[in-house]
Amino acid sequence: MVNQLVVRMLVLSLRALALITNSAIIRPVNFDYLGFLMSKLHSISQPDSILGTDMNQLFTPEIRGLQGFLSIVNNGINLKDGYAMSPALAQQGLYAAEVKYLKSNPDIAQLFEERYFAPNPDIDELAKLPQDSLGFAYASYLRSNNYVQDFYPPIEVVDDASYYYMRIQQTHDIWHTVNGWLDGIGGIKLAAFQVAQTRSSLLTVVITAGMLNAIKTNQDITAIVGFLQEGYEVGIQAKPFLAQKWEEGWEKPLSQWRAELNIKDS
């Protein structure tokens, strides 16, 4: 009975997640598959191990995504759980929808066509640039936080969607630097900024799960909503960050980058 209830709760939660994201996160439920899954669950001697590694082969990307979603709800935002949700969103066509929206902008479409890519810069060399330059500010941001440029898992570029996410990963800390959002609160603002600029389905779901975690842990959600609103509004008014070839303008003053991209000083 406990195992059947867990499976039913998984299905209901997946449907709830579909409503939250306003997209079809799951395929129509295959009850034959669920029957098979329940028969396997009855053989488990320890019900708490239902989501353990021994069961991984039985779970669809959607269920793995739900695991990641609920883990953020319970434990807060982390990179591993965010990536766990990614395959389900891609499988439901959301990444393709993001790319279609992005390529409606001619400047971004050109970047996709070129598959523009630049190798990681030498941080020591960037630190030698004028102190008002983008390169100096970027190097200072990475050094002050002990960040490395290859922090994210590598992405093999095989199509538009993989190129898009590779480029987002590669330039993530540049986006932080240009916006001037250099602390933990800046991470909240940048998530909303990216949703505004790219319609990121992954960050939409991560933000939702993060808000539920804030409710569960009795945090001040009014402040969080304010940070999200600020980031979203800046993202709406700014020119597209994804269209920029930042690596060709390390020497350009950061203030000039901000002015050209319509980033207002707060």
Short mmCIF file of C-alpha atoms in Angstrom, two decimals:
data_model
loop_
_atom_site.label_atom_id
_atom_site.label_comp_id
_atom_site.label_asym_id
_atom_site.label_seq_id
_atom_site.Cartn_x
_atom_site.Cartn_y
_atom_site.Cartn_z
CA MET A 1 0.00 0.00 0.00
CA VAL A 2 2.83 2.43 0.87
CA ASN A 3 4.61 1.74 -2.40
CA GLN A 4 1.42 2.18 -4.44
CA LEU A 5 0.81 5.48 -2.69
CA VAL A 6 4.33 6.66 -3.51
CA VAL A 7 3.84 5.92 -7.19
CA ARG A 8 0.46 7.65 -7.24
CA MET A 9 2.01 10.67 -5.55
CA LEU A 10 4.77 10.72 -8.17
CA VAL A 11 2.21 10.80 -10.98
CA LEU A 12 0.12 13.49 -9.31
CA SER A 13 3.23 15.56 -8.59
CA LEU A 14 4.31 15.30 -12.21
CA ARG A 15 0.91 16.59 -13.27
CA ALA A 16 1.18 19.41 -10.75
CA LEU A 17 4.63 20.28 -12.09
CA ALA A 18 3.15 20.42 -15.60
CA LEU A 19 0.64 22.99 -14.39
CA ILE A 20 3.33 25.00 -12.61
CA THR A 21 5.48 25.29 -15.73
CA ASN A 22 2.45 25.76 -18.01
CA SER A 23 3.82 23.07 -20.29
CA ALA A 24 3.35 19.37 -20.97
CA ILE A 25 6.11 18.05 -18.72
CA ILE A 26 4.89 14.46 -18.90
CA ARG A 27 3.59 12.17 -21.56
CA PRO A 28 0.17 10.53 -21.10
CA VAL A 29 0.51 8.13 -18.19
CA ASN A 30 1.23 4.57 -19.28
CA PHE A 31 -0.65 2.53 -16.69
CA ASP A 32 0.82 -0.74 -17.96
CA TYR A 33 4.23 0.71 -17.15
CA LEU A 34 3.00 1.86 -13.75
CA GLY A 35 1.67 -1.61 -13.06
CA PHE A 36 5.06 -3.05 -13.91
CA LEU A 37 6.72 -0.44 -11.71
CA MET A 38 4.41 -1.23 -8.77
CA SER A 39 5.11 -4.94 -9.11
CA LYS A 40 8.81 -4.16 -8.77
CA LEU A 41 8.16 -1.88 -5.81
CA HIS A 42 6.40 -4.68 -3.92
CA SER A 43 9.62 -6.66 -4.03
CA ILE A 44 11.63 -3.95 -2.28
CA SER A 45 12.31 -4.84 1.35
CA GLN A 46 13.05 -1.24 2.33
CA PRO A 47 10.43 1.20 1.01
CA ASP A 48 12.73 4.15 1.66
CA SER A 49 15.01 2.91 -1.10
CA ILE A 50 12.36 3.45 -3.77
CA LEU A 51 14.37 6.24 -5.35
CA GLY A 52 17.75 4.56 -4.89
CA THR A 53 20.21 3.62 -7.59
CA ASP A 54 18.80 0.10 -7.96
CA MET A 55 15.59 1.60 -9.37
CA ASN A 56 17.21 4.15 -11.68
CA GLN A 57 16.69 2.01 -14.77
CA LEU A 58 12.93 2.08 -14.22
CA PHE A 59 12.55 5.83 -14.14
CA THR A 60 11.78 8.01 -17.13
CA PRO A 61 13.45 11.41 -17.56
CA GLU A 62 10.25 12.96 -16.22
CA ILE A 63 10.45 11.03 -12.95
CA ARG A 64 14.14 11.83 -12.64
CA GLY A 65 13.21 15.45 -13.20
CA LEU A 66 10.63 15.26 -10.46
CA GLN A 67 13.27 13.86 -8.11
CA GLY A 68 15.43 16.89 -8.84
CA PHE A 69 12.49 19.26 -8.41
CA LEU A 70 11.49 17.82 -5.05
CA SER A 71 15.10 17.73 -3.88
CA ILE A 72 15.32 21.49 -4.45
CA VAL A 73 12.01 21.97 -2.64
CA ASN A 74 13.40 20.06 0.34
CA ASN A 75 17.09 21.00 0.31
CA GLY A 76 17.48 24.21 -1.67
CA ILE A 77 18.94 24.92 -5.09
CA ASN A 78 22.00 23.02 -6.29
CA LEU A 79 23.51 22.31 -9.67
CA LYS A 80 23.03 18.52 -9.58
CA ASP A 81 19.28 18.71 -9.09
CA GLY A 82 18.97 21.39 -11.73
CA TYR A 83 20.67 19.17 -14.27
CA ALA A 84 18.42 16.27 -13.26
CA MET A 85 15.43 18.21 -14.60
CA SER A 86 17.09 19.13 -17.89
CA PRO A 87 16.44 15.91 -19.92
CA ALA A 88 12.71 15.96 -19.16
CA LEU A 89 12.37 19.55 -20.33
CA ALA A 90 14.35 18.83 -23.49
CA GLN A 91 12.32 15.71 -24.20
CA GLN A 92 9.09 17.68 -24.01
CA GLY A 93 10.30 20.14 -26.64
CA LEU A 94 10.84 23.08 -24.31
CA TYR A 95 14.48 23.61 -25.25
CA ALA A 96 13.49 23.57 -28.91
CA ALA A 97 10.85 26.20 -28.15
CA GLU A 98 13.47 28.37 -26.43
CA VAL A 99 15.78 28.12 -29.43
CA LYS A 100 12.94 29.01 -31.82
CA TYR A 101 12.16 32.10 -29.74
CA LEU A 102 15.82 33.12 -29.54
CA LYS A 103 16.42 32.69 -33.26
CA SER A 104 13.55 35.07 -33.99
CA ASN A 105 16.12 37.75 -33.12
CA PRO A 106 18.40 38.19 -36.17
CA ASP A 107 21.51 38.94 -34.12
CA ILE A 108 21.09 35.79 -32.03
CA ALA A 109 20.22 33.76 -35.12
CA GLN A 110 23.53 34.86 -36.66
CA LEU A 111 25.39 33.62 -33.60
CA PHE A 112 23.69 30.23 -33.92
CA GLU A 113 24.53 30.06 -37.62
CA GLU A 114 28.19 30.84 -36.95
CA ARG A 115 28.34 28.53 -33.92
CA TYR A 116 30.42 31.32 -32.45
CA PHE A 117 32.81 30.04 -29.82
CA ALA A 118 35.86 31.52 -28.12
CA PRO A 119 38.31 29.65 -25.88
CA ASN A 120 38.48 30.55 -22.22
CA PRO A 121 40.64 33.64 -21.69
CA ASP A 122 43.78 33.76 -19.59
CA ILE A 123 42.58 35.27 -16.32
CA ASP A 124 46.07 36.54 -15.45
CA GLU A 125 46.17 38.44 -18.72
CA LEU A 126 42.67 39.87 -18.20
CA ALA A 127 43.76 41.11 -14.78
CA LYS A 128 46.40 43.26 -16.50
CA LEU A 129 43.79 45.17 -18.51
CA PRO A 130 42.62 48.65 -17.43
CA GLN A 131 40.62 48.53 -14.23
CA ASP A 132 37.52 49.94 -15.92
CA SER A 133 37.47 47.18 -18.57
CA LEU A 134 35.14 44.20 -18.82
CA GLY A 135 38.12 41.83 -18.77
CA PHE A 136 39.49 43.24 -15.52
CA ALA A 137 36.06 43.19 -13.86
CA TYR A 138 35.44 39.61 -15.00
CA ALA A 139 38.83 38.41 -13.74
CA SER A 140 38.29 40.19 -10.43
CA TYR A 141 34.87 38.58 -10.00
CA LEU A 142 36.24 35.08 -10.62
CA ARG A 143 39.25 35.57 -8.37
CA SER A 144 37.33 37.13 -5.48
CA ASN A 145 34.96 34.14 -5.42
CA ASN A 146 37.60 31.48 -6.21
CA TYR A 147 35.62 30.50 -9.30
CA VAL A 148 37.04 28.51 -12.21
CA GLN A 149 35.95 28.92 -15.81
CA ASP A 150 35.35 25.21 -16.46
CA PHE A 151 33.09 24.68 -13.44
CA TYR A 152 30.12 23.40 -15.46
CA PRO A 153 30.05 19.94 -17.06
CA PRO A 154 31.16 20.06 -20.71
CA ILE A 155 28.48 20.03 -23.40
CA GLU A 156 29.02 18.44 -26.78
CA VAL A 157 27.56 20.73 -29.43
CA VAL A 158 25.45 18.63 -31.79
CA ASP A 159 22.51 20.95 -32.52
CA ASP A 160 21.10 24.39 -31.79
CA ALA A 161 19.87 23.46 -28.30
CA SER A 162 23.25 22.09 -27.18
CA TYR A 163 25.05 25.11 -28.67
CA TYR A 164 22.66 27.42 -26.82
CA TYR A 165 23.29 25.83 -23.44
CA MET A 166 27.03 25.58 -24.04
CA ARG A 167 27.13 29.30 -24.75
CA ILE A 168 24.96 30.11 -21.72
CA GLN A 169 27.32 28.12 -19.49
CA GLN A 170 30.43 29.65 -21.00
CA THR A 171 29.24 33.24 -20.51
CA HIS A 172 27.27 32.87 -17.25
CA ASP A 173 29.82 34.73 -15.12
CA ILE A 174 30.17 37.42 -17.77
CA TRP A 175 26.43 38.06 -17.42
CA HIS A 176 26.93 38.39 -13.66
CA THR A 177 29.79 40.83 -14.20
CA VAL A 178 28.03 43.06 -16.72
CA ASN A 179 24.90 43.31 -14.58
CA GLY A 180 26.95 43.96 -11.44
CA TRP A 181 25.21 41.14 -9.57
CA LEU A 182 28.16 39.65 -7.77
CA ASP A 183 26.68 37.99 -4.66
CA GLY A 184 24.11 35.33 -3.75
CA ILE A 185 21.22 37.73 -4.25
CA GLY A 186 22.69 38.47 -7.66
CA GLY A 187 22.20 34.81 -8.51
CA ILE A 188 18.46 35.18 -7.87
CA LYS A 189 18.30 38.30 -10.01
CA LEU A 190 20.27 36.72 -12.84
CA ALA A 191 17.98 33.69 -12.93
CA ALA A 192 14.98 35.96 -13.54
CA PHE A 193 17.03 38.06 -15.98
CA GLN A 194 17.79 34.95 -18.02
CA VAL A 195 14.13 33.88 -18.02
CA ALA A 196 13.25 37.33 -19.37
CA GLN A 197 15.90 37.18 -22.08
CA THR A 198 15.76 33.52 -23.14
CA ARG A 199 12.51 32.06 -21.75
CA SER A 200 14.62 29.45 -19.96
CA SER A 201 12.33 26.59 -19.00
CA LEU A 202 14.96 25.09 -16.69
CA LEU A 203 15.35 28.28 -14.68
CA THR A 204 11.58 28.74 -14.59
CA VAL A 205 11.25 25.37 -12.87
CA VAL A 206 14.29 25.98 -10.64
CA ILE A 207 12.85 29.32 -9.51
CA THR A 208 9.51 27.65 -8.74
CA ALA A 209 11.17 24.90 -6.70
CA GLY A 210 13.35 27.46 -4.95
CA MET A 211 10.30 29.50 -3.99
CA LEU A 212 8.65 26.40 -2.54
CA ASN A 213 11.81 25.74 -0.54
CA ALA A 214 11.68 29.32 0.76
CA ILE A 215 8.08 28.78 1.86
CA LYS A 216 8.96 25.48 3.50
CA THR A 217 11.89 27.00 5.40
CA ASN A 218 10.00 30.15 6.42
CA GLN A 219 12.18 32.57 4.47
CA ASP A 220 11.11 36.09 3.55
CA ILE A 221 9.52 35.42 0.18
CA THR A 222 8.59 39.09 -0.26
CA ALA A 223 12.29 39.93 -0.55
CA ILE A 224 12.90 37.02 -2.93
CA VAL A 225 10.02 38.06 -5.18
CA GLY A 226 11.44 41.59 -5.20
CA PHE A 227 14.84 40.32 -6.37
CA LEU A 228 13.17 38.21 -9.06
CA GLN A 229 11.10 41.17 -10.23
CA GLU A 230 14.16 43.39 -10.45
CA GLY A 231 16.10 40.83 -12.45
CA TYR A 232 13.21 40.19 -14.82
CA GLU A 233 12.61 43.89 -15.47
CA VAL A 234 16.29 44.49 -16.20
CA GLY A 235 16.27 41.51 -18.57
CA ILE A 236 13.24 42.82 -20.45
CA GLN A 237 14.74 46.27 -21.02
CA ALA A 238 18.27 45.08 -21.87
CA LYS A 239 19.48 44.16 -25.32
CA PRO A 240 20.08 40.41 -25.82
CA PHE A 241 23.15 39.22 -23.93
CA LEU A 242 23.23 35.98 -25.91
CA ALA A 243 23.96 37.93 -29.10
CA GLN A 244 27.15 39.44 -27.71
CA LYS A 245 30.68 38.37 -28.60
CA TRP A 246 32.08 39.37 -25.24
CA GLU A 247 35.45 37.82 -25.89
CA GLU A 248 36.12 40.34 -28.65
CA GLY A 249 35.69 43.26 -26.27
CA TRP A 250 37.54 42.47 -23.07
CA GLU A 251 39.31 45.84 -23.28
CA LYS A 252 36.07 47.82 -23.67
CA PRO A 253 35.07 49.72 -20.53
CA LEU A 254 32.39 47.94 -18.53
CA SER A 255 30.39 51.18 -18.39
CA GLN A 256 30.36 51.28 -22.21
CA TRP A 257 29.14 47.68 -22.41
CA ARG A 258 26.35 48.50 -19.95
CA ALA A 259 25.33 51.64 -21.84
CA GLU A 260 25.26 49.83 -25.19
CA LEU A 261 23.14 47.03 -23.72
CA ASN A 262 20.75 49.42 -21.96
CA ILE A 263 21.71 48.35 -18.45
CA LYS A 264 20.80 51.19 -16.10
CA ASP A 265 22.83 51.92 -12.99
CA SER A 266 20.71 51.07 -9.96
#
